[in-house]
Amino acid sequence: MLTFRGAAASALVLAGLGMAAAVPAYAQPAPSGVTITADLTLNREGVLDVVETVNVPEGGHFTMALPLRLQVSDDVERVFQVTDVDTTGAGTATVAGDRFTIDANPGESTFTYSLHNTVRDAPGTQVFHWIGVMSTDIASISASVIAPSFEMGIVDCKLGPSGNIRPCADVRVEATGALYLEQTDLRKGDTIDLTLQLPPGTVPANADIRVDEPGPFALTGPVWLAFGVLLAVLAGLAAVVLRARRENASAGAGSDIADPLERDGDQVRFISPDAILPGEAGLLLDEHADPIDIAATVVDLAVRRYIWVTPISAATGTPGGNDWRITRVNAVDDQLRDYEKAVYGALLPDGVDAVTVSELRAPDRVSVDAIRAAMIADAVERGAFADRSGPGLARLIGGGLIVAGIAATLGLAFSAGHALVGVAIAIGGVAVFLLPTYLPVRTGYGRELTGRVRALQRGLEATRREQIPDSDQETVFSRALPFTVVNGRADNWIRVFRDLNPAADSQPGLYWFGGFERDANLQRFAGHFPYFITAMEGLFGHG
C-alpha cells in the first residue's frame, strides 16, 4: 500500500510510471489543514488501484485537475486511462475528455479509481518515475507502496523547490517489499521526484506511448537538403536568365560606327555586315517580325530587280495615283532566302505577273503568318535566333525531371517517407522546362550581329552623297534604302540624296521604282515613297 498525506498524492500517481518528464497538476490551492491519504496498489495486471481520502476543514475547498494525455516531448505523447471511479462523502470525481478532476468540500471524501497504462519496460528492469508538484503547503507526508514483487528498489528520491532539490528525509523499502516515505514541512511548489524499479516482467507493460511519426510529407533532413539544392539551382538559373537578358538589352548599345561603303578603286558599293538582309536586320533589332520588316523586304526585292513598283491611280490604273502596281521582273531563284520567296509568292503567286496593292488588300489574299514564320525560321537557320519550334534540350530535361519528381513523390509517400524530396525535383523540372521562355530569343551570334547592324545604321546616318561618285550614287542609295526603312529613317536617307539625278547612269528615273522618269532629282520621290511604305505596312499588318 502506498499512502500520501497531503495535496499532491494524485499528482504523484499521474506523473506516469517510467517517465522522465514532470506531470502538470493543475490544482487550486487547498486551505491549510487539508489532508490526503492515498493507498496505491500495483496489481498483477499492471493496473494501479488508488484509494484517496481527502479531509477538508470547515470553510475550505479542494480541487485537483489531472491530465490524462501528457506530452513527453515534441513527438512523444503518453496517454493514461482512469476507470472504476467511485466517490463517498462530500466530494466528486469526474473524467471529462483528457482530464480527471477531483473536488472535495468540507468534511471527509474518499475517491477510489483505477489508473491504466502506467507500466513501461526498460532494459533489464521496470522503472517507475513519479514526479509530483505540491499545490499547497503540506505539514507531512506518509507514504507506502505495494507491488507484486518484494524486490522493489529505490533508484532515487528528491524533493524541494526547483533549483534547490534535496534528498528525501526518510524513504525506505522494508524486507517485506513495501516502500515507505515520510516527509514533513512541504511548501507549495515543492516537487517530489521518486524513481523506483522492479525486476523485469513483474507486471505486463501497458504504457500507451504514442510517437508522432513524421508523415510522408514532413519536413525531414533529406527534404531540407533537397530544397536547399533546389534553391541553389533556382538561383543559378535566375543568374543565367538575368545575365542573358542584360547582354541582350545591351546588344544594340554602344557608339561604334560601321562604314557602309566599300571602295574598290573608283567604284563604291554598299555592304552590310555578314551580308545581312534588311528584313533580317529588322527582325534582329527588336526580335519580332514586324510589318515594317516585310515592307523593307518588298523594297529590297525591287532594288534587287525581282519586281518593279509603279504608282498608279486606283480609279483608272494610270500612272501617278494613290495605288501601286507591282510587276514581276525576274523569277524566284536560289539567290532568295526562303522568307523572301514567301514575300515574293504572297505578292505574285504562280500565274500572276502583275498586281495592284488594292487587289492585295482583298481578304485572305496575303498570308502574313507564313511570312513571319519563314523569317524566324531563317534567323534560326543562320544561328541568330534560338530554335523554339521544338521541345529543345532544356524542355526535354525539365520534362524528365517533372516525371521523375512525380514518380519519386508517389514512391516515397508509400515507402520511406521524405516525399517532399520528389516535390523539390518536380519544381526544379518546372523551372528548367520554363527556362527558355525567359531567355532572349537572340543567340550570342544574334546579339553580336545586332550590334553590327546598329553600327551600320549609325554609319548610314553619317554618310553624305558627296562621298560617292555620281555613277554609283543611285545604286548605293537604293541598296541602303531598305535598311533605313526598318528603323524609320528612310526620310532622312532620301533627304541626303534628294539632289541625286537618277538619270546620271544614262537611264531615266530610279531603276526599280517608276513614275518619276522625267525628274532630275528625288524631290517628288521623297514626298511619295513614305505613302508606299505606309501602304505596305498596312497590307502586312492586317493580312
Coordinates of C-alpha atoms in Angstrom, one line a residue:
M1 CA 0.0 0.0 0.0
L2 CA 1.3 3.5 -0.9
T3 CA -0.1 6.3 1.2
F4 CA 0.3 10.0 0.7
R5 CA -0.9 12.6 3.2
G6 CA -1.0 15.9 1.5
A7 CA -2.4 17.6 -1.6
A8 CA -0.1 16.0 -4.1
A9 CA -0.9 12.3 -3.9
S10 CA -2.7 12.0 -7.2
A11 CA -0.1 14.2 -8.9
L12 CA 2.5 11.6 -8.0
V13 CA 0.4 8.8 -9.4
L14 CA -0.4 10.5 -12.7
A15 CA 3.1 11.7 -13.2
G16 CA 3.5 8.4 -15.1
L17 CA 5.5 5.4 -14.3
G18 CA 8.7 5.1 -16.2
M19 CA 8.6 8.7 -17.5
A20 CA 11.4 11.2 -17.0
A21 CA 9.2 14.3 -17.6
A22 CA 7.2 16.1 -15.0
V23 CA 3.4 15.7 -15.0
P24 CA 1.5 19.0 -14.7
A25 CA -1.0 19.1 -11.9
Y26 CA -3.5 21.9 -12.1
A27 CA -4.7 22.1 -8.6
Q28 CA -6.3 25.1 -6.8
P29 CA -4.5 25.9 -3.5
A30 CA -6.1 24.0 -0.7
P31 CA -6.7 25.7 2.6
S32 CA -4.4 24.9 5.5
G33 CA -5.4 21.7 7.2
V34 CA -6.3 19.7 4.2
T35 CA -5.0 16.1 4.4
I36 CA -4.9 13.4 1.8
T37 CA -4.4 9.7 2.4
A38 CA -3.7 7.7 -0.8
D39 CA -3.3 3.9 -0.9
L40 CA -1.7 2.7 -4.1
T41 CA -1.5 -0.9 -5.1
L42 CA 0.1 -2.1 -8.4
N43 CA -1.8 -5.3 -9.2
R44 CA -0.5 -8.2 -11.3
E45 CA -2.3 -6.9 -14.4
G46 CA -0.3 -3.7 -14.2
V47 CA -3.2 -1.6 -13.1
L48 CA -2.6 0.9 -10.3
D49 CA -5.5 0.8 -7.9
V50 CA -5.8 4.0 -5.9
V51 CA -7.8 4.9 -2.8
E52 CA -7.6 8.5 -1.7
T53 CA -9.2 10.0 1.4
V54 CA -9.3 13.8 1.5
N55 CA -10.1 15.7 4.7
V56 CA -11.1 19.4 4.2
P57 CA -11.7 21.6 7.3
E58 CA -14.8 23.7 7.7
G59 CA -14.9 26.6 5.2
G60 CA -12.4 25.1 2.9
H61 CA -12.5 23.6 -0.5
F62 CA -10.1 21.4 -2.5
T63 CA -9.9 20.9 -6.3
M64 CA -7.3 19.0 -8.3
A65 CA -7.4 18.5 -12.1
L66 CA -5.0 15.9 -13.6
P67 CA -4.3 15.5 -17.3
L68 CA -4.6 12.0 -18.8
R69 CA -2.7 12.9 -22.0
L70 CA 0.8 14.1 -21.4
Q71 CA 3.2 15.5 -23.9
V72 CA 6.6 13.9 -23.1
S73 CA 8.5 15.6 -25.9
D74 CA 7.8 17.3 -29.2
D75 CA 6.9 14.0 -30.9
V76 CA 6.1 11.7 -27.9
E77 CA 2.8 11.6 -26.1
R78 CA 1.7 9.4 -23.2
V79 CA -1.9 8.5 -22.6
F80 CA -3.5 7.3 -19.3
Q81 CA -6.9 5.9 -18.6
V82 CA -9.0 6.2 -15.4
T83 CA -11.8 3.7 -14.8
D84 CA -13.9 2.3 -11.9
V85 CA -14.3 5.8 -10.4
D86 CA -16.2 5.8 -7.1
T87 CA -16.7 8.6 -4.5
T88 CA -18.1 8.7 -1.0
G89 CA -18.5 11.7 1.3
A90 CA -18.6 15.3 0.3
G91 CA -16.5 15.1 -2.9
T92 CA -17.0 14.3 -6.6
A93 CA -14.6 12.8 -9.2
T94 CA -15.2 13.1 -13.0
V95 CA -13.4 12.1 -16.2
A96 CA -14.1 14.5 -19.0
G97 CA -12.1 14.3 -22.2
D98 CA -8.4 14.2 -21.3
R99 CA -8.8 15.4 -17.7
F100 CA -9.5 13.7 -14.4
T101 CA -10.9 16.1 -11.8
I102 CA -11.4 15.7 -8.0
D103 CA -13.5 18.2 -6.0
A104 CA -13.7 18.0 -2.2
N105 CA -15.9 20.1 0.1
P106 CA -15.5 20.4 3.9
G107 CA -15.5 17.0 5.5
E108 CA -14.1 13.7 4.6
S109 CA -14.2 12.4 1.0
T110 CA -12.9 9.1 -0.3
F111 CA -12.1 8.6 -4.0
T112 CA -11.5 5.2 -5.5
Y113 CA -10.3 4.6 -9.1
S114 CA -8.0 2.5 -11.3
L115 CA -5.2 4.1 -13.3
H116 CA -4.2 2.2 -16.5
N117 CA -1.2 2.4 -18.8
T118 CA 1.3 3.2 -16.1
V119 CA 4.0 0.5 -16.6
R120 CA 6.8 0.6 -19.1
D121 CA 9.7 -1.8 -19.6
A122 CA 13.3 -0.5 -19.5
P123 CA 16.4 -2.5 -20.4
G124 CA 16.8 -5.2 -17.7
T125 CA 14.1 -3.8 -15.4
Q126 CA 10.8 -2.0 -15.0
V127 CA 11.1 1.6 -13.8
F128 CA 8.6 3.9 -12.1
H129 CA 9.4 7.5 -12.2
W130 CA 6.9 9.7 -10.3
I131 CA 7.1 13.4 -10.1
G132 CA 4.6 15.4 -8.1
V133 CA 4.3 19.2 -7.6
M134 CA 2.7 20.4 -4.3
S135 CA -0.2 22.8 -4.9
T136 CA -0.3 23.9 -1.2
D137 CA 1.7 23.8 2.0
I138 CA 1.6 20.3 3.5
A139 CA 2.6 19.5 7.1
S140 CA 3.6 16.0 6.4
I141 CA 3.5 13.1 4.0
S142 CA 3.4 9.4 5.0
A143 CA 3.5 7.0 2.0
S144 CA 3.8 3.3 1.3
V145 CA 3.6 1.3 -1.9
I146 CA 3.0 -2.4 -2.5
A147 CA 3.9 -4.2 -5.8
P148 CA 3.6 -7.9 -6.8
S149 CA 7.4 -8.3 -6.3
F150 CA 9.1 -7.7 -3.0
E151 CA 12.3 -6.9 -4.9
M152 CA 11.3 -3.3 -5.4
G153 CA 14.2 -0.9 -5.1
I154 CA 14.7 2.8 -4.8
V155 CA 16.7 4.4 -7.6
D156 CA 16.4 8.0 -6.4
C157 CA 14.2 10.2 -4.3
K158 CA 14.5 14.0 -4.2
L159 CA 12.2 16.9 -3.2
G160 CA 12.2 20.7 -2.8
P161 CA 11.6 23.7 -5.0
S162 CA 13.1 24.0 -8.4
G163 CA 16.8 24.8 -8.2
N164 CA 17.0 23.7 -4.6
I165 CA 16.4 20.0 -4.7
R166 CA 17.4 17.9 -1.7
P167 CA 17.3 14.2 -0.9
C168 CA 14.1 12.8 0.7
A169 CA 14.4 12.7 4.5
D170 CA 13.0 9.3 5.2
V171 CA 12.3 6.8 2.4
R172 CA 13.0 3.1 2.6
V173 CA 12.0 -0.4 1.4
E174 CA 11.2 -2.9 4.1
A175 CA 12.1 -6.5 3.9
T176 CA 8.5 -7.3 3.0
G177 CA 9.0 -5.3 -0.2
A178 CA 6.8 -2.4 0.9
L179 CA 8.1 1.1 0.4
Y180 CA 7.6 3.8 3.0
L181 CA 8.2 7.5 2.7
E182 CA 7.9 10.1 5.5
Q183 CA 8.3 13.8 4.9
T184 CA 7.3 16.9 6.8
D185 CA 7.0 20.6 6.2
L186 CA 6.5 20.6 2.4
R187 CA 5.7 24.0 0.8
K188 CA 3.6 25.0 -2.1
G189 CA 5.7 24.5 -5.3
D190 CA 7.9 21.8 -3.9
T191 CA 8.5 18.8 -6.1
I192 CA 8.8 15.1 -5.2
D193 CA 10.8 13.1 -7.7
L194 CA 10.7 9.4 -6.9
T195 CA 12.2 6.7 -9.1
L196 CA 11.6 3.0 -8.3
Q197 CA 12.4 -0.2 -10.1
L198 CA 11.1 -3.8 -10.2
P199 CA 12.5 -6.9 -11.7
P200 CA 11.7 -7.3 -15.5
G201 CA 8.4 -8.9 -16.2
T202 CA 6.9 -8.2 -12.8
V203 CA 3.7 -6.9 -14.4
P204 CA 2.6 -6.6 -18.0
A205 CA 4.0 -3.5 -19.7
N206 CA 0.9 -1.5 -20.7
A207 CA 2.2 2.1 -21.2
D208 CA 0.3 3.8 -24.0
I209 CA 3.2 5.8 -25.5
R210 CA 2.3 7.4 -28.9
V211 CA 5.2 8.5 -31.1
D212 CA 4.2 11.1 -33.6
E213 CA 5.9 9.6 -36.6
P214 CA 6.6 12.1 -39.3
G215 CA 4.2 11.8 -42.2
P216 CA 5.4 11.2 -45.7
F217 CA 5.3 14.9 -46.4
A218 CA 7.0 16.0 -43.2
L219 CA 10.0 18.4 -43.3
T220 CA 12.8 16.0 -42.6
G221 CA 16.5 16.3 -43.1
P222 CA 16.6 14.9 -46.6
V223 CA 13.7 17.3 -47.5
W224 CA 15.6 20.3 -46.2
L225 CA 18.7 19.2 -48.2
A226 CA 16.6 18.7 -51.4
F227 CA 15.1 22.1 -51.1
G228 CA 18.5 23.7 -50.4
V229 CA 19.8 22.2 -53.6
L230 CA 16.6 23.4 -55.3
L231 CA 17.2 26.9 -54.1
A232 CA 20.8 26.8 -55.4
V233 CA 19.6 25.5 -58.8
L234 CA 16.9 28.2 -59.0
A235 CA 19.4 30.9 -58.0
G236 CA 21.8 29.6 -60.8
L237 CA 19.0 29.6 -63.4
A238 CA 17.9 33.1 -62.3
A239 CA 21.5 34.3 -62.7
V240 CA 21.7 32.8 -66.2
V241 CA 18.5 34.5 -67.2
L242 CA 19.4 37.9 -65.8
R243 CA 22.9 37.8 -67.4
A244 CA 21.4 36.8 -70.8
R245 CA 18.8 39.4 -70.7
R246 CA 21.2 42.1 -69.6
E247 CA 23.5 41.2 -72.5
N248 CA 20.6 41.1 -74.9
A249 CA 19.4 44.5 -73.8
S250 CA 22.8 46.0 -74.4
A251 CA 23.3 44.3 -77.8
G252 CA 22.4 47.4 -79.7
A253 CA 24.0 49.9 -77.3
G254 CA 27.4 51.5 -77.8
S255 CA 28.7 54.1 -80.2
D256 CA 30.6 52.1 -82.8
I257 CA 30.1 53.3 -86.4
A258 CA 30.5 50.9 -89.3
D259 CA 31.3 52.3 -92.7
P260 CA 28.5 51.1 -95.0
L261 CA 30.7 51.9 -98.1
E262 CA 33.2 49.6 -99.7
R263 CA 35.7 51.2 -102.1
D264 CA 37.3 49.3 -105.0
G265 CA 39.4 51.8 -107.0
D266 CA 37.0 54.5 -108.3
Q267 CA 33.9 52.4 -107.5
V268 CA 31.9 52.5 -104.3
R269 CA 29.5 49.8 -103.2
F270 CA 27.1 49.5 -100.2
I271 CA 27.8 46.5 -97.9
S272 CA 26.0 45.1 -94.9
P273 CA 27.6 43.0 -92.1
D274 CA 27.7 39.3 -92.9
A275 CA 25.6 40.1 -96.0
I276 CA 22.6 40.5 -93.7
L277 CA 19.3 41.4 -95.5
P278 CA 17.0 44.3 -94.5
G279 CA 14.2 42.1 -93.3
E280 CA 16.6 40.0 -91.2
A281 CA 18.1 43.2 -89.8
G282 CA 14.7 44.5 -88.7
L283 CA 13.9 41.1 -87.1
L284 CA 17.2 41.1 -85.2
L285 CA 16.7 44.7 -83.8
D286 CA 13.5 44.0 -81.9
E287 CA 13.2 40.2 -82.1
H288 CA 9.9 40.5 -83.8
A289 CA 8.8 40.1 -87.5
D290 CA 7.0 43.4 -87.9
P291 CA 5.1 44.7 -90.9
I292 CA 7.9 47.3 -91.4
D293 CA 10.4 44.4 -91.8
I294 CA 8.3 42.8 -94.5
A295 CA 7.8 46.2 -96.2
A296 CA 11.6 46.7 -96.2
T297 CA 11.9 43.2 -97.9
V298 CA 9.5 44.3 -100.6
V299 CA 11.6 47.4 -101.3
D300 CA 14.7 45.2 -101.3
L301 CA 13.2 42.8 -103.8
A302 CA 12.5 45.8 -106.1
V303 CA 16.1 47.1 -105.6
R304 CA 17.5 43.7 -106.5
R305 CA 15.4 43.7 -109.7
Y306 CA 12.9 40.9 -108.8
I307 CA 9.9 43.3 -109.0
W308 CA 9.1 46.7 -110.3
V309 CA 6.9 49.2 -108.5
T310 CA 4.9 51.9 -110.3
P311 CA 2.5 54.4 -108.8
I312 CA -1.0 54.4 -110.4
S313 CA -4.4 55.8 -110.0
A314 CA -6.7 53.5 -108.0
A315 CA -9.6 54.5 -110.2
T316 CA -8.1 54.5 -113.6
G317 CA -4.9 52.5 -113.2
T318 CA -3.0 55.2 -114.9
P319 CA 0.4 56.3 -113.5
G320 CA 0.8 58.9 -110.8
G321 CA -2.1 58.0 -108.4
N322 CA -2.7 56.7 -104.9
D323 CA -2.2 53.0 -105.7
W324 CA 0.8 50.9 -106.9
R325 CA 1.3 48.2 -109.4
I326 CA 3.8 45.5 -108.6
T327 CA 5.2 43.7 -111.7
R328 CA 7.3 40.6 -112.0
V329 CA 10.8 41.4 -113.4
N330 CA 12.8 38.2 -112.6
A331 CA 11.5 34.9 -111.3
V332 CA 12.4 33.4 -108.0
D333 CA 15.9 31.9 -107.9
D334 CA 18.4 30.4 -105.4
Q335 CA 19.6 33.9 -104.5
L336 CA 16.5 34.5 -102.5
R337 CA 16.1 33.2 -98.9
D338 CA 13.0 31.2 -98.0
Y339 CA 11.3 34.1 -96.3
E340 CA 12.0 36.3 -99.4
K341 CA 10.4 33.7 -101.5
A342 CA 7.4 33.7 -99.2
V343 CA 7.1 37.5 -99.6
Y344 CA 7.5 37.3 -103.4
G345 CA 4.9 34.5 -103.6
A346 CA 2.5 36.5 -101.4
L347 CA 2.7 39.4 -103.9
L348 CA 3.0 37.5 -107.1
P349 CA 1.9 33.9 -106.9
D350 CA 2.4 31.5 -109.8
G351 CA 0.5 32.7 -112.8
V352 CA 0.3 36.3 -111.7
D353 CA 2.7 38.7 -113.4
A354 CA 1.3 42.0 -112.0
V355 CA -0.9 43.0 -109.2
T356 CA -2.0 46.2 -107.5
V357 CA -1.8 47.0 -103.8
S358 CA -5.5 47.5 -103.7
E359 CA -6.0 44.0 -105.1
L360 CA -3.6 42.6 -102.4
R361 CA -5.8 44.1 -99.7
A362 CA -8.6 41.6 -100.5
P363 CA -9.5 39.3 -97.6
D364 CA -7.2 36.3 -97.2
R365 CA -5.1 37.4 -100.2
V366 CA -1.9 37.7 -98.2
S367 CA -0.8 35.2 -95.6
V368 CA 1.3 37.2 -93.1
D369 CA 1.7 34.4 -90.6
A370 CA 3.5 32.3 -93.1
I371 CA 5.9 35.1 -93.9
R372 CA 6.7 35.8 -90.3
A373 CA 7.2 32.1 -89.6
A374 CA 9.6 31.9 -92.6
M375 CA 11.6 35.0 -91.3
I376 CA 12.0 33.4 -87.8
A377 CA 13.0 30.1 -89.3
D378 CA 15.6 31.8 -91.4
A379 CA 17.1 33.6 -88.3
V380 CA 17.2 30.2 -86.6
E381 CA 18.9 28.6 -89.5
R382 CA 21.5 31.3 -89.6
G383 CA 22.1 30.9 -85.9
A384 CA 20.9 34.4 -84.9
F385 CA 17.8 33.1 -83.0
A386 CA 17.4 30.1 -80.7
D387 CA 15.1 27.4 -82.0
R388 CA 11.9 27.5 -80.1
S389 CA 9.9 25.4 -82.6
G390 CA 10.6 22.1 -80.9
P391 CA 10.9 20.9 -77.3
G392 CA 14.6 21.7 -77.1
L393 CA 17.1 20.2 -74.7
A394 CA 16.0 22.3 -71.7
R395 CA 12.4 21.2 -72.0
L396 CA 13.3 17.6 -72.5
I397 CA 15.4 17.7 -69.3
G398 CA 12.7 19.7 -67.5
G399 CA 10.0 17.3 -68.6
G400 CA 12.1 14.3 -67.5
L401 CA 12.7 15.9 -64.0
I402 CA 9.0 16.6 -63.7
V403 CA 8.1 13.0 -64.4
A404 CA 10.9 11.7 -62.1
G405 CA 9.8 14.1 -59.4
I406 CA 6.2 12.9 -59.5
A407 CA 7.3 9.3 -59.5
A408 CA 9.6 9.9 -56.6
T409 CA 6.9 11.7 -54.6
L410 CA 4.5 8.8 -55.0
G411 CA 7.1 6.2 -54.4
L412 CA 8.5 7.9 -51.2
A413 CA 5.0 8.7 -49.9
F414 CA 4.2 5.0 -49.9
S415 CA 7.6 3.7 -48.7
A416 CA 10.4 5.5 -46.8
G417 CA 8.7 9.0 -46.5
H418 CA 10.6 12.2 -47.4
A419 CA 8.1 12.6 -50.2
L420 CA 8.8 16.3 -50.5
V421 CA 12.1 15.4 -52.0
G422 CA 10.2 14.4 -55.1
V423 CA 8.3 17.6 -55.0
A424 CA 11.6 19.5 -55.0
I425 CA 12.8 17.5 -58.0
A426 CA 9.5 18.3 -59.8
I427 CA 9.7 22.0 -59.0
G428 CA 13.3 22.0 -60.4
G429 CA 12.0 20.3 -63.5
V430 CA 9.3 23.0 -64.0
A431 CA 12.0 25.7 -63.6
V432 CA 14.2 24.0 -66.2
F433 CA 11.2 23.4 -68.5
L434 CA 10.2 27.1 -68.4
L435 CA 13.8 28.4 -68.7
P436 CA 13.7 29.0 -72.5
T437 CA 10.6 31.2 -72.0
Y438 CA 12.6 33.7 -70.0
L439 CA 15.7 33.6 -72.1
P440 CA 16.1 36.1 -75.0
V441 CA 15.4 34.6 -78.4
R442 CA 18.6 36.1 -79.8
T443 CA 21.7 33.9 -79.5
G444 CA 25.2 35.1 -78.8
Y445 CA 25.8 35.4 -82.5
G446 CA 22.5 37.2 -82.9
R447 CA 23.4 39.7 -80.2
E448 CA 26.8 40.3 -81.9
L449 CA 25.2 40.8 -85.3
T450 CA 22.6 43.2 -83.8
G451 CA 25.4 45.4 -82.5
R452 CA 26.9 45.4 -86.0
V453 CA 23.5 46.4 -87.5
R454 CA 23.3 49.3 -85.1
A455 CA 26.8 50.3 -86.1
L456 CA 25.7 50.1 -89.7
Q457 CA 22.7 52.4 -89.1
R458 CA 25.0 54.9 -87.3
G459 CA 27.3 54.7 -90.3
L460 CA 24.4 55.4 -92.7
E461 CA 23.4 58.5 -90.6
A462 CA 27.0 59.8 -91.1
T463 CA 27.1 59.1 -94.8
R464 CA 27.0 62.0 -97.3
R465 CA 26.2 61.9 -101.0
E466 CA 29.4 63.7 -101.9
Q467 CA 31.4 60.7 -100.6
I468 CA 30.1 58.6 -103.5
P469 CA 30.9 59.0 -107.2
D470 CA 27.9 60.2 -109.3
S471 CA 27.8 56.9 -111.2
D472 CA 27.4 54.9 -108.1
Q473 CA 25.1 57.1 -106.1
E474 CA 21.8 55.6 -107.4
T475 CA 23.0 52.1 -106.6
V476 CA 24.3 52.9 -103.2
F477 CA 21.2 54.9 -102.4
S478 CA 18.9 52.1 -103.5
R479 CA 20.7 49.3 -101.8
A480 CA 20.9 51.0 -98.5
L481 CA 17.3 52.4 -98.5
P482 CA 15.6 49.2 -97.2
F483 CA 18.0 49.2 -94.2
T484 CA 16.8 52.8 -93.3
V485 CA 13.2 51.7 -93.7
V486 CA 13.4 49.2 -90.8
N487 CA 14.3 51.8 -88.3
G488 CA 12.1 54.6 -89.6
R489 CA 14.9 56.7 -91.1
A490 CA 14.1 56.4 -94.8
D491 CA 13.0 60.0 -95.0
N492 CA 16.4 61.2 -93.7
W493 CA 18.3 58.9 -96.2
I494 CA 16.2 60.2 -99.1
R495 CA 16.8 63.8 -97.9
V496 CA 20.5 63.2 -98.0
F497 CA 20.2 62.1 -101.7
R498 CA 17.4 64.5 -102.7
D499 CA 19.6 66.2 -105.3
L500 CA 20.6 62.8 -106.8
N501 CA 19.9 62.8 -110.6
P502 CA 18.7 59.3 -111.3
A503 CA 19.5 59.8 -115.0
A504 CA 23.2 60.1 -114.2
D505 CA 23.6 56.5 -115.2
S506 CA 22.1 57.2 -118.7
Q507 CA 18.8 55.6 -117.6
P508 CA 15.9 58.0 -116.7
G509 CA 14.4 57.6 -113.2
L510 CA 15.1 55.1 -110.5
Y511 CA 15.8 51.6 -112.0
W512 CA 13.3 49.9 -109.6
F513 CA 10.6 52.5 -108.9
G514 CA 8.6 54.0 -111.8
G515 CA 6.7 57.2 -112.2
F516 CA 9.5 59.7 -111.8
E517 CA 11.4 59.1 -115.0
R518 CA 11.3 62.8 -116.0
D519 CA 12.6 64.1 -112.7
A520 CA 16.2 65.3 -112.4
N521 CA 16.2 64.7 -108.6
L522 CA 14.4 62.8 -105.9
Q523 CA 12.3 65.7 -104.6
R524 CA 8.9 64.2 -105.7
F525 CA 10.0 60.7 -104.9
A526 CA 10.8 61.8 -101.3
G527 CA 7.2 63.0 -100.9
H528 CA 5.7 59.9 -102.4
F529 CA 7.8 57.0 -101.0
P530 CA 6.5 57.2 -97.4
Y531 CA 3.0 56.6 -98.6
F532 CA 4.1 53.4 -100.3
I533 CA 5.8 52.2 -97.1
T534 CA 2.7 53.0 -95.2
A535 CA 0.6 51.0 -97.6
M536 CA 2.9 48.0 -97.3
E537 CA 2.8 48.2 -93.5
G538 CA -1.0 48.3 -93.6
L539 CA -1.0 45.3 -96.1
F540 CA 1.2 43.1 -93.9
G541 CA -0.2 44.4 -90.7
H542 CA -3.7 43.2 -91.4
G543 CA -3.2 40.4 -93.9

